[in-house]
Amino acid sequence: MATTVMIVDDSLFMRKMLRDILTEEGYEITAEASDGDEAVARYRECRPDLVTLDIVMPNKTGIEALQIIMALNPQARVVMCSAIGQESMTEAAAKAGAKAFILKPFNPELVARTLREVAEG
Amino acid sequence: MDMSQYKSLFLSESREYLKTIADQVVALEQAPAERSAVDALFRGAHSLKGMAASMEYGDVVVVAHSMEDLMARVRDGALCFEAGVADLLLEGVDLIDVMLADVEADRECTPPPGDFAERLRGYTPAPPKKQAPAGEPPAEHPAPQAQPGGEPEKAKEPAGEASGTVRVKTELLDHLINLTGELVTNKHRLLNVAQEVASPALNDAVSETGKLLRALHDEVMKVRLMPFEAICDRFQRSVRSLAKKSGKEINFELSGREIGMDRGMLEQLVDPLNHILRNAVDHGMEESAERAAQGKPPRGTVKLSVSRDRDRISIQVSDDGRGMEPQKMIEAAVAKGVITPEEGALLSPRQALMLSCIPGFSTAKVVTDISGRGVGMDAVNAAIQKLGGTLVIESEPGQGSTFTLRLPMTIAIIHALVVQCGNVKGAVPVTGVLRTVELARHQIETMGKRQMFQLDGEAIPLLSLNRVLGLPLGRFPNGILPLFVTEAKGRRVGIVVDRFLGQHELFVKPFGRPLCKMAGLAGGATLGDGEIVTILDLAGLL
């Protein structure tokens, strides 16, 4: 069975790119969310194997959403998406339980490798 | 990875972010401490940067990145949101807008001015003015803005891809309204046949078809509706930059942005509304000192409000500026030779204000000195009438002015009064008809060279539509002259025709060349019996 992924990003463009990269790699995209609140709600509903979570978003930042998701499921595998210049954020995310980081703009091979590593634990 | 497949998504989403940024800048100028707007602005620039980096549009990245950094300083309390910040951000929006157009046209990107990023990075607020308005912290001690735990109000975000919606090409919508219009014409044909045949079953079927058609028409119109919001940001931007240029302090209030209007009509409203707003800021509004001397708040207010009243749209532009004086308008028009002193004496205050819409009035220098309202208002009025709408001006000297536009929901299918003049059938949109009158000959008075009649205590000049159209004059053997009253050059006029043929629902089609070049013709339509009527554009004819 394919590994399920939820993609969270407030930009439709970014979600579409990630969806294309991950679908190509054989993942099944079971949910998408465009803000922090929606991310938490969708996570409760479909409990995907992996989550890619953007940091800068409306209605709860990625960090806030991450904290709630980790509280719901301490085993959750969440990969944060961040841009250059957000080092302070990545530290906070790591502390809150993020398993890895992928950097924007996305490098398809790097994204695929990072998710594979997180999925294989 | 082939990124060209993402180009159109990049363009449409980037433009949504640019619009969000411009909207939030204007919002923040009104309420500089609004945390949710600060956050939304930061996110907008951040997302733009990320998308542009993915597409490898380096110049866009540079501009968006410096905007993001500037907003980060505001967000973190290192900088107050003030006019200088707003200017830089809007400059950035304009720069990116140009670059997106280049991307869209596959042209090489217009590079941003070399010092743009530098100016944003090095931006420091201007020293605070002596009298800082109460309640606003001085620039060097920004109030702590972060409110952890507080639920930030939902700021406006680009809509993204909502479920249950599809994007369709606008031509498809135009085809739909065309087909619906043709069906309406055909329904009238069927009605004519049904009358001849006198079959109850056919009558029933035709009347049922009529009901269905009305429902179809309503639905098609709904599909064509776009919220007024689609053109709002241009007004916010232009009022803001005009106020800045003229050194006036102005609050711009907008309401009714959610009201839907036909997209064809929206496009044609941009220029007229911009014109009215420009006049309000440039000429209607006093300088702060002058306002203060009159006991008014130093900051003037310009309002643009849109509302819907059943099947009509009402758009109001009002200001609390100096207003206009009818008497001075009359004096100016007489001085310019636009009207005679006698005509001037007959005008009501409301009619005097409408003088600004007469071609030729606008160029009168004396008017510009008094109120300056004349500039291009004739063009504005003509544009509104072309859309089947009306313009009413109200003003209270010292208190301000209000311009009210009333428009139909749609421009394609109209209700019109069909009249006969000689062998010509013409149609006048009912929106342009104040009332119809059947006048007995003895009610006509002659004043000088003009023929007039009395209506509600006002002497109204008469004009023959036959004469205007160059047709032989009507005879009226029974001594009754049918006429309709309309407004031209700010005055009511009675237009005499040979016969009224009733009110019809018409599907208007634009004329092709060379007919479209003729002044006074707004288009054509087919009646139920197959006959063609000309839609008359009264503003152009009279």
XYZ file of C-alpha atoms in Angstrom:
663
model
C 0.000 0.000 0.000
C 1.257 3.434 -0.913
C 2.457 5.765 1.812
C -0.130 8.488 2.413
C 0.827 12.164 2.594
C -0.926 15.369 3.573
C 0.427 18.548 1.962
C 0.013 21.821 3.864
C 0.894 25.134 2.245
C -1.034 28.374 1.808
C 0.146 28.644 -1.782
C -1.733 26.602 -4.362
C 1.350 26.778 -6.564
C 3.532 25.147 -3.899
C 0.948 22.461 -3.148
C 0.661 21.612 -6.828
C 4.432 21.317 -7.201
C 4.775 19.061 -4.165
C 1.796 16.969 -5.248
C 3.408 16.389 -8.654
C 6.803 15.525 -7.155
C 5.359 13.126 -4.577
C 2.840 11.468 -6.889
C 5.691 10.774 -9.291
C 7.503 9.073 -6.412
C 4.537 6.814 -5.740
C 3.062 8.510 -2.694
C -0.677 8.839 -2.283
C -1.790 12.401 -1.494
C -4.788 11.930 0.783
C -5.267 15.503 1.972
C -4.272 19.086 1.352
C -4.668 22.100 3.606
C -4.037 25.797 3.069
C -3.711 27.056 6.635
C -2.832 25.926 10.165
C -6.389 25.345 11.356
C -7.271 23.325 8.285
C -4.089 21.289 8.666
C -5.044 20.228 12.198
C -8.618 19.429 11.183
C -7.581 17.389 8.157
C -4.921 15.558 10.163
C -7.552 14.437 12.696
C -9.723 13.138 9.866
C -7.274 11.188 7.776
C -4.169 10.493 9.869
C -1.730 10.379 6.935
C 1.604 8.548 7.238
C 3.508 11.751 6.427
C 2.826 15.466 6.582
C 4.649 18.236 4.734
C 4.020 21.426 6.654
C 4.763 24.977 5.539
C 5.784 27.395 8.300
C 4.463 30.810 7.249
C 0.677 30.418 7.034
C -2.490 32.192 8.165
C -4.701 30.956 11.029
C -1.954 29.225 13.007
C 1.594 29.042 11.756
C 3.173 25.749 10.779
C 4.914 25.609 14.170
C 1.623 26.014 16.064
C -0.053 23.406 13.874
C 2.911 21.066 14.404
C 2.601 21.328 18.187
C -1.062 20.344 18.052
C -0.452 17.486 15.602
C 2.359 16.133 17.798
C 0.052 16.330 20.813
C -2.593 14.377 18.888
C -0.086 11.777 17.775
C 3.440 11.794 19.257
C 4.469 9.351 16.497
C 3.418 11.747 13.705
C 5.999 12.119 10.948
C 6.071 15.734 9.939
C 8.480 17.330 7.470
C 8.668 21.111 7.639
C 8.981 23.244 4.501
C 10.975 26.383 5.054
C 12.689 29.080 3.079
C 16.175 30.421 3.413
C 16.435 32.833 6.308
C 14.099 30.975 8.652
C 16.775 29.306 10.753
C 15.226 30.435 14.030
C 11.973 28.810 12.987
C 13.598 25.518 12.107
C 15.044 25.301 15.600
C 11.603 25.778 17.138
C 10.161 23.196 14.750
C 12.832 20.640 15.592
C 12.107 21.142 19.286
C 8.395 20.631 18.658
C 9.065 17.283 16.987
C 9.580 17.886 13.260
C 11.413 14.924 11.708
C 13.112 16.792 8.859
C 13.192 19.913 6.756
C 12.896 20.578 3.069
C 14.017 23.864 1.670
C 12.152 26.077 -0.805
C 12.541 26.289 -3.723
C 12.040 22.536 -3.875
C 14.659 20.297 -5.392
C 12.640 17.235 -6.498
C 15.392 14.694 -5.802
C 16.108 16.150 -2.383
C 12.409 16.252 -1.480
C 12.002 12.627 -2.555
C 15.049 11.461 -0.605
C 14.058 13.369 2.566
C 10.527 11.959 2.564
C 11.791 8.429 1.880
C 14.150 8.642 4.862
C 11.429 9.955 7.162
C 8.951 7.317 5.938
C 11.435 4.501 6.540
C 12.063 5.948 10.005
C 11.589 19.333 -13.564
C 9.762 21.160 -16.348
C 8.588 24.363 -14.683
C 6.808 25.825 -17.728
C 3.716 23.793 -16.802
C 3.391 25.904 -13.631
C 3.691 29.283 -15.329
C 0.007 30.163 -15.607
C -0.671 29.054 -12.025
C 2.323 31.112 -10.912
C 0.982 34.178 -12.703
C -2.569 33.949 -11.423
C -1.585 33.233 -7.833
C 1.129 35.907 -7.838
C -1.388 38.472 -8.991
C -3.746 37.461 -6.197
C -0.927 38.007 -3.712
C -0.100 41.394 -5.240
C -3.716 42.404 -4.834
C -3.709 41.205 -1.213
C -0.563 43.203 -0.543
C -1.980 46.380 -2.088
C -5.255 45.945 -0.173
C -3.474 45.371 3.126
C -1.215 48.397 2.609
C -4.266 50.591 2.220
C -5.947 48.911 5.207
C -2.858 49.427 7.359
C -2.721 53.088 6.511
C -6.129 53.430 8.104
C -5.271 51.207 11.087
C -1.467 50.928 11.383
C -1.536 48.593 14.391
C -3.780 45.968 12.784
C -1.803 42.840 13.507
C -3.646 40.567 11.086
C -2.974 42.943 8.183
C 0.728 43.121 9.076
C 0.884 39.320 9.090
C -1.040 38.995 5.831
C 1.273 41.481 4.152
C 4.348 39.628 5.344
C 2.941 36.305 4.175
C 2.016 37.749 0.782
C 5.568 38.909 0.111
C 6.968 35.670 1.527
C 4.813 33.447 -0.680
C 5.575 35.530 -3.756
C 9.252 35.149 -3.102
C 8.955 31.387 -2.688
C 6.996 30.911 -5.880
C 9.279 33.165 -7.921
C 12.331 31.323 -6.586
C 10.808 28.020 -7.717
C 10.241 29.467 -11.181
C 13.738 30.971 -11.121
C 12.548 34.509 -11.761
C 15.453 36.115 -9.921
C 14.353 39.743 -10.272
C 10.941 39.028 -8.779
C 12.645 37.203 -5.914
C 14.862 40.205 -5.164
C 11.946 42.642 -4.983
C 9.642 40.299 -3.033
C 12.444 39.407 -0.631
C 13.151 43.030 0.226
C 9.434 43.646 0.754
C 9.280 40.617 3.038
C 12.262 41.857 5.056
C 10.751 45.317 5.406
C 7.512 43.787 6.676
C 9.446 41.544 9.042
C 10.849 44.691 10.655
C 7.318 46.060 11.020
C 6.055 42.746 12.387
C 8.865 42.533 14.928
C 8.202 46.072 16.128
C 11.462 47.532 14.836
C 9.564 49.813 12.484
C 6.156 51.484 12.539
C 3.923 51.068 9.566
C 3.779 54.558 8.105
C 3.436 56.356 4.788
C 7.084 55.785 3.781
C 6.728 52.025 4.249
C 3.451 52.035 2.340
C 5.051 53.895 -0.566
C 7.916 51.428 -0.839
C 5.611 48.427 -0.688
C 3.316 49.822 -3.348
C 6.324 50.616 -5.502
C 7.330 46.980 -5.107
C 3.840 45.847 -6.109
C 4.056 47.954 -9.261
C 7.522 46.627 -10.099
C 6.460 43.006 -9.733
C 3.298 43.690 -11.703
C 5.408 44.846 -14.654
C 7.687 41.819 -14.319
C 4.719 39.450 -14.306
C 3.485 41.037 -17.526
C 6.931 40.379 -18.991
C 6.821 36.769 -17.834
C 3.371 36.352 -19.325
C 4.480 37.773 -22.690
C 7.675 35.673 -22.643
C 9.728 38.865 -22.704
C 12.920 39.447 -20.864
C 12.115 40.752 -17.371
C 12.291 44.509 -16.804
C 14.930 44.611 -14.068
C 13.999 46.521 -10.904
C 15.841 49.806 -10.309
C 19.211 48.907 -8.813
C 18.630 50.818 -5.621
C 15.194 49.422 -4.769
C 16.392 46.664 -2.458
C 18.905 49.088 -0.979
C 16.235 51.677 -0.207
C 14.075 49.102 1.559
C 16.967 47.709 3.529
C 18.153 51.145 4.584
C 14.702 52.548 5.267
C 14.408 54.587 8.426
C 11.278 56.481 9.362
C 11.172 60.241 8.887
C 11.525 62.164 12.166
C 8.119 62.384 13.843
C 6.086 65.524 13.271
C 5.631 67.910 16.188
C 1.990 67.125 16.757
C 1.662 63.416 16.563
C -2.013 62.495 16.461
C -3.258 61.288 19.790
C -3.326 57.566 20.204
C -0.557 56.866 17.727
C 2.810 56.073 19.226
C 5.710 58.166 17.973
C 7.861 56.393 15.455
C 10.945 55.794 17.594
C 9.029 53.951 20.312
C 6.835 51.511 18.544
C 4.215 49.943 20.715
C 4.684 46.230 21.217
C 2.480 44.771 18.558
C 2.689 41.084 19.159
C -0.287 39.739 21.057
C 0.566 36.146 21.722
C -2.444 34.062 22.482
C -4.785 36.615 20.958
C -6.792 35.132 18.108
C -5.786 37.216 15.094
C -8.706 38.267 12.981
C -8.870 36.358 9.729
C -7.099 38.496 7.166
C -8.017 38.236 3.538
C -6.113 35.534 1.757
C -6.040 34.605 -1.890
C -8.876 32.258 -2.552
C -6.853 29.373 -3.951
C -8.842 26.545 -5.448
C -12.141 26.188 -3.679
C -13.840 22.866 -4.145
C -16.942 22.812 -6.330
C -15.782 25.624 -8.609
C -14.543 25.561 -12.165
C -12.756 28.147 -14.232
C -14.307 28.905 -17.603
C -13.244 31.137 -20.439
C -15.069 34.469 -20.597
C -15.987 33.922 -24.266
C -18.091 30.979 -23.158
C -20.078 33.314 -20.916
C -20.532 35.707 -23.812
C -21.874 32.876 -25.994
C -24.299 31.905 -23.254
C -25.759 35.384 -22.964
C -25.950 35.636 -26.755
C -27.910 32.420 -27.018
C -30.194 33.458 -24.198
C -30.812 36.771 -25.922
C -31.685 35.061 -29.177
C -34.091 32.813 -27.297
C -35.801 35.859 -25.797
C -36.259 37.317 -29.286
C -37.630 33.995 -30.497
C -40.053 33.797 -27.583
C -41.614 37.058 -28.808
C -41.924 35.562 -32.277
C -43.750 32.593 -30.807
C -46.017 34.930 -28.847
C -46.981 36.673 -32.085
C -47.773 33.364 -33.777
C -49.751 32.189 -30.756
C -51.908 35.300 -30.962
C -52.739 34.555 -34.583
C -53.451 30.873 -34.039
C -55.506 31.395 -30.859
C -54.731 27.957 -29.469
C -54.959 27.667 -25.664
C -52.491 24.760 -25.653
C -49.938 26.781 -27.584
C -50.504 29.786 -25.337
C -49.799 27.651 -22.285
C -46.639 26.251 -23.798
C -45.391 29.684 -24.823
C -46.097 31.172 -21.425
C -44.294 28.276 -19.745
C -41.348 28.785 -22.099
C -41.354 32.437 -21.112
C -41.058 31.536 -17.432
C -38.235 29.092 -18.077
C -36.456 31.661 -20.193
C -36.641 34.213 -17.434
C -35.125 31.692 -15.036
C -32.414 30.827 -17.562
C -31.682 34.500 -18.119
C -31.341 35.078 -14.368
C -28.958 32.143 -13.992
C -26.830 33.168 -16.972
C -26.637 36.682 -15.596
C -25.517 35.318 -12.231
C -22.706 33.418 -13.899
C -21.546 36.614 -15.525
C -21.524 38.505 -12.250
C -18.248 39.486 -10.717
C -17.959 41.165 -7.347
C -17.342 44.904 -7.473
C -14.201 44.027 -5.529
C -12.561 43.041 -8.822
C -12.035 46.691 -9.689
C -11.828 48.164 -6.156
C -8.112 48.112 -5.622
C -7.562 50.506 -8.520
C -9.721 53.094 -6.802
C -7.965 52.684 -3.495
C -4.651 53.133 -5.185
C -5.654 56.156 -7.216
C -7.323 57.987 -4.311
C -4.315 57.331 -2.177
C -1.792 58.583 -4.709
C -3.900 61.625 -5.616
C -4.299 62.598 -1.980
C -0.588 62.269 -1.527
C 0.162 64.323 -4.613
C -2.169 67.122 -3.607
C -0.983 67.025 -0.001
C -4.451 66.333 1.408
C -5.364 63.985 4.207
C -8.113 61.675 3.071
C -9.907 58.677 4.483
C -11.184 56.457 1.735
C -14.096 54.242 2.714
C -15.360 51.487 0.500
C -18.479 49.461 1.056
C -20.391 46.897 -0.952
C -17.337 45.290 -2.537
C -19.177 41.960 -2.522
C -22.001 43.213 -4.760
C -22.017 41.354 -8.059
C -22.194 43.130 -11.406
C -22.021 42.094 -15.023
C -18.359 41.808 -15.878
C -18.753 43.744 -19.123
C -20.246 46.606 -17.181
C -17.576 46.531 -14.465
C -14.853 47.124 -17.016
C -16.673 50.130 -18.397
C -17.155 51.650 -14.969
C -13.491 51.953 -14.076
C -12.824 55.182 -15.967
C -15.998 57.056 -15.021
C -15.615 56.179 -11.337
C -11.952 57.092 -11.347
C -12.910 60.397 -12.838
C -15.499 61.187 -10.196
C -13.118 60.131 -7.417
C -10.316 62.224 -8.862
C -12.575 65.260 -8.945
C -13.616 64.609 -5.351
C -10.003 64.496 -4.156
C -8.585 67.189 -6.409
C -11.339 69.755 -6.319
C -14.038 68.711 -3.875
C -11.774 68.281 -0.879
C -10.273 71.241 0.975
C -6.768 71.372 2.438
C -6.544 70.283 6.077
C -5.975 73.847 7.329
C -8.996 75.143 5.472
C -11.105 72.318 6.885
C -9.897 72.950 10.412
C -10.750 76.651 10.049
C -14.324 75.636 9.221
C -14.565 73.366 12.210
C -14.427 70.199 10.094
C -12.175 67.265 10.946
C -8.819 67.929 9.244
C -8.948 64.567 7.531
C -11.523 64.527 4.753
C -13.584 61.471 3.893
C -14.357 60.122 0.444
C -16.802 57.227 0.320
C -17.493 54.801 -2.470
C -20.454 52.605 -1.728
C -22.163 50.043 -3.888
C -25.566 48.610 -3.150
C -28.207 46.601 -4.913
C -31.854 47.455 -5.089
C -33.717 44.577 -6.719
C -32.535 44.597 -10.348
C -30.681 47.903 -10.118
C -27.193 48.694 -8.898
C -26.554 51.947 -7.128
C -23.042 53.354 -6.815
C -22.439 56.428 -4.717
C -19.335 58.554 -4.482
C -19.591 61.109 -1.717
C -17.184 63.510 -0.084
C -17.409 65.857 2.880
C -15.560 68.612 1.032
C -16.551 72.081 -0.021
C -19.534 71.164 -2.161
C -20.824 73.054 -5.169
C -23.013 76.156 -5.385
C -25.778 75.897 -7.993
C -25.914 79.644 -8.527
C -22.215 79.813 -9.329
C -22.584 76.889 -11.710
C -25.319 78.791 -13.559
C -23.249 81.976 -13.695
C -20.307 80.037 -15.066
C -22.419 78.298 -17.710
C -23.894 81.621 -18.821
C -20.450 83.226 -18.920
C -19.224 80.375 -21.071
C -22.182 80.732 -23.400
C -23.374 77.187 -22.749
C -26.818 78.449 -21.747
C -28.590 81.806 -21.959
C -29.359 83.838 -18.805
C -33.072 83.098 -19.349
C -32.426 79.357 -19.477
C -30.285 79.694 -16.380
C -33.096 81.367 -14.491
C -35.353 78.369 -15.154
C -32.990 75.800 -13.669
C -33.639 74.148 -10.341
C -30.609 73.712 -8.021
C -30.371 70.026 -8.947
C -30.470 70.840 -12.653
C -27.816 73.514 -12.148
C -25.452 70.928 -10.680
C -25.965 68.749 -13.746
C -24.592 71.589 -15.885
C -21.162 70.133 -15.171
C -22.113 67.288 -17.518
C -22.603 69.498 -20.569
C -19.788 69.260 -23.096
C -17.973 72.567 -23.236
C -18.787 73.467 -19.663
C -15.769 71.578 -18.427
C -13.223 73.699 -20.245
C -14.547 76.936 -18.757
C -11.686 78.267 -16.684
C -13.994 80.209 -14.457
C -15.600 76.954 -13.390
C -12.337 75.329 -12.554
C -11.643 78.242 -10.269
C -14.961 77.939 -8.509
C -15.321 74.245 -8.067
C -13.369 72.461 -10.739
C -16.088 69.884 -11.152
C -16.415 70.272 -14.875
C -13.416 68.282 -15.971
C -14.571 65.479 -18.174
C -17.925 65.048 -16.438
C -19.612 65.110 -19.829
C -17.653 62.008 -20.768
C -18.575 60.383 -17.460
C -22.253 61.093 -17.945
C -22.179 59.822 -21.527
C -20.484 56.580 -20.430
C -23.086 55.993 -17.727
C -25.973 56.634 -20.107
C -24.447 54.260 -22.612
C -24.667 51.562 -19.956
C -28.355 52.388 -19.572
C -27.737 54.164 -16.302
C -28.386 57.566 -14.823
C -26.280 60.048 -12.891
C -27.631 62.339 -10.181
C -25.519 64.989 -8.470
C -26.406 66.382 -5.084
C -24.399 68.926 -3.207
C -24.585 71.054 -0.104
C -22.187 74.006 -0.169
C -19.690 73.568 2.648
C -20.889 70.027 3.403
C -19.827 68.026 0.359
C -21.184 66.382 -2.760
C -22.700 63.045 -3.688
C -22.683 61.477 -7.126
C -25.175 58.661 -7.517
C -25.016 56.238 -10.422
C -27.943 53.915 -10.970
C -27.295 51.077 -13.346
C -29.133 48.050 -14.657
C -27.761 44.631 -13.686
C -27.153 43.732 -17.282
C -26.484 45.570 -20.477
C -27.399 42.869 -22.960
C -31.126 42.437 -22.346
C -33.016 45.637 -21.642
C -36.544 46.924 -21.256
C -37.220 49.649 -23.753
C -40.006 51.936 -24.878
C -40.472 51.343 -28.602
C -41.641 54.363 -30.575
C -42.567 55.066 -34.171
C -41.231 58.138 -35.988
C -42.062 58.306 -39.678
C -41.141 54.884 -41.033
C -38.520 54.279 -38.349
C -38.972 52.225 -35.207
C -36.711 53.294 -32.369
C -36.260 52.005 -28.839
C -35.402 54.069 -25.783
C -34.186 52.207 -22.664
C -36.854 52.717 -19.983
C -34.116 53.839 -17.615
C -33.870 57.009 -19.695
C -37.608 57.674 -19.685
C -38.886 59.733 -16.754
C -42.525 59.450 -17.856
C -44.769 59.420 -20.906
C -47.379 62.103 -21.606
C -50.135 62.520 -24.177
C -50.312 66.231 -24.767
C -53.248 68.147 -26.299
C -52.208 70.823 -28.737
C -53.690 73.649 -26.656
C -51.331 72.735 -23.790
C -48.349 73.828 -25.850
C -46.996 77.286 -25.034
C -44.631 79.227 -27.219
C -41.828 81.074 -25.466
C -39.638 82.961 -27.907
C -38.657 80.414 -30.542
C -39.274 77.429 -28.314
C -42.321 75.374 -27.645
C -42.867 74.333 -24.044
C -45.439 72.619 -21.859
C -46.066 72.667 -18.137
C -45.318 69.606 -16.011
C -45.377 69.670 -12.203
C -45.097 73.469 -12.299
C -42.043 73.424 -14.515
C -41.865 74.646 -18.112
C -40.422 71.833 -20.211
C -39.141 72.423 -23.735
C -40.466 70.193 -26.514
C -38.353 68.542 -29.151
C -39.476 66.416 -32.065
C -37.632 63.138 -32.411
C -38.602 63.192 -36.107
C -36.737 66.474 -36.490
C -33.693 65.138 -34.625
C -33.625 62.086 -36.899
C -34.212 64.182 -40.038
C -37.631 62.617 -40.752
C -40.837 64.368 -41.919
C -42.742 65.797 -38.927
C -45.768 63.985 -37.538
C -49.308 65.244 -38.231
C -51.303 64.191 -35.128
C -54.802 64.353 -36.753
C -56.607 63.861 -33.414
C -54.695 66.736 -31.802
C -52.871 64.544 -29.265
C -49.067 64.500 -29.236
C -47.429 61.456 -27.643
C -44.176 62.370 -25.905
C -41.788 61.004 -23.317
C -39.880 63.087 -20.818
C -36.144 62.508 -20.458
C -33.219 64.399 -19.046
C -30.683 66.104 -21.302
C -28.009 68.605 -20.325
C -29.311 68.536 -16.783
C -32.809 69.573 -17.839
C -36.017 67.728 -18.474
C -37.042 67.674 -22.134
C -40.222 66.395 -23.780
C -39.483 64.301 -26.843
C -42.423 64.113 -29.249
C -42.853 60.953 -31.345
C -45.511 59.811 -33.824
C -46.721 56.841 -31.805
C -45.869 54.658 -28.799
C -45.544 50.973 -29.708
C -45.263 49.741 -26.135
C -42.600 48.457 -23.781
C -40.517 45.532 -25.030
C -37.854 43.258 -23.687
C -34.997 43.545 -26.175
C -31.751 41.735 -26.750
C -29.346 44.479 -27.766
C -26.649 43.748 -30.289
C -23.908 46.181 -31.152
C -23.883 47.504 -34.703
C -21.024 46.669 -37.027
C -19.208 49.210 -39.138
C -20.145 51.746 -40.409
C -23.326 52.033 -38.309
C -21.392 51.812 -35.050
C -19.683 55.090 -35.967
C -22.966 57.011 -35.990
C -23.629 59.166 -32.954
C -26.958 58.528 -31.289
C -27.270 54.843 -32.145
C -26.557 52.427 -29.314
C -27.229 49.201 -31.205
C -30.025 47.192 -32.719
C -32.548 44.554 -31.680
C -35.121 42.316 -33.323
C -38.770 42.508 -32.313
C -40.974 39.431 -32.053
C -42.360 40.032 -35.547
C -38.846 40.014 -36.986
C -38.693 43.736 -37.474
C -35.499 45.530 -36.552
C -35.481 48.428 -34.111
C -32.679 50.854 -33.473
C -31.710 51.453 -29.862
C -31.415 55.206 -29.507
C -28.682 56.711 -27.407
C -30.426 59.887 -26.276
C -27.294 61.427 -24.771
C -25.616 61.195 -28.160
C -28.667 62.374 -30.102
C -29.693 65.476 -28.203
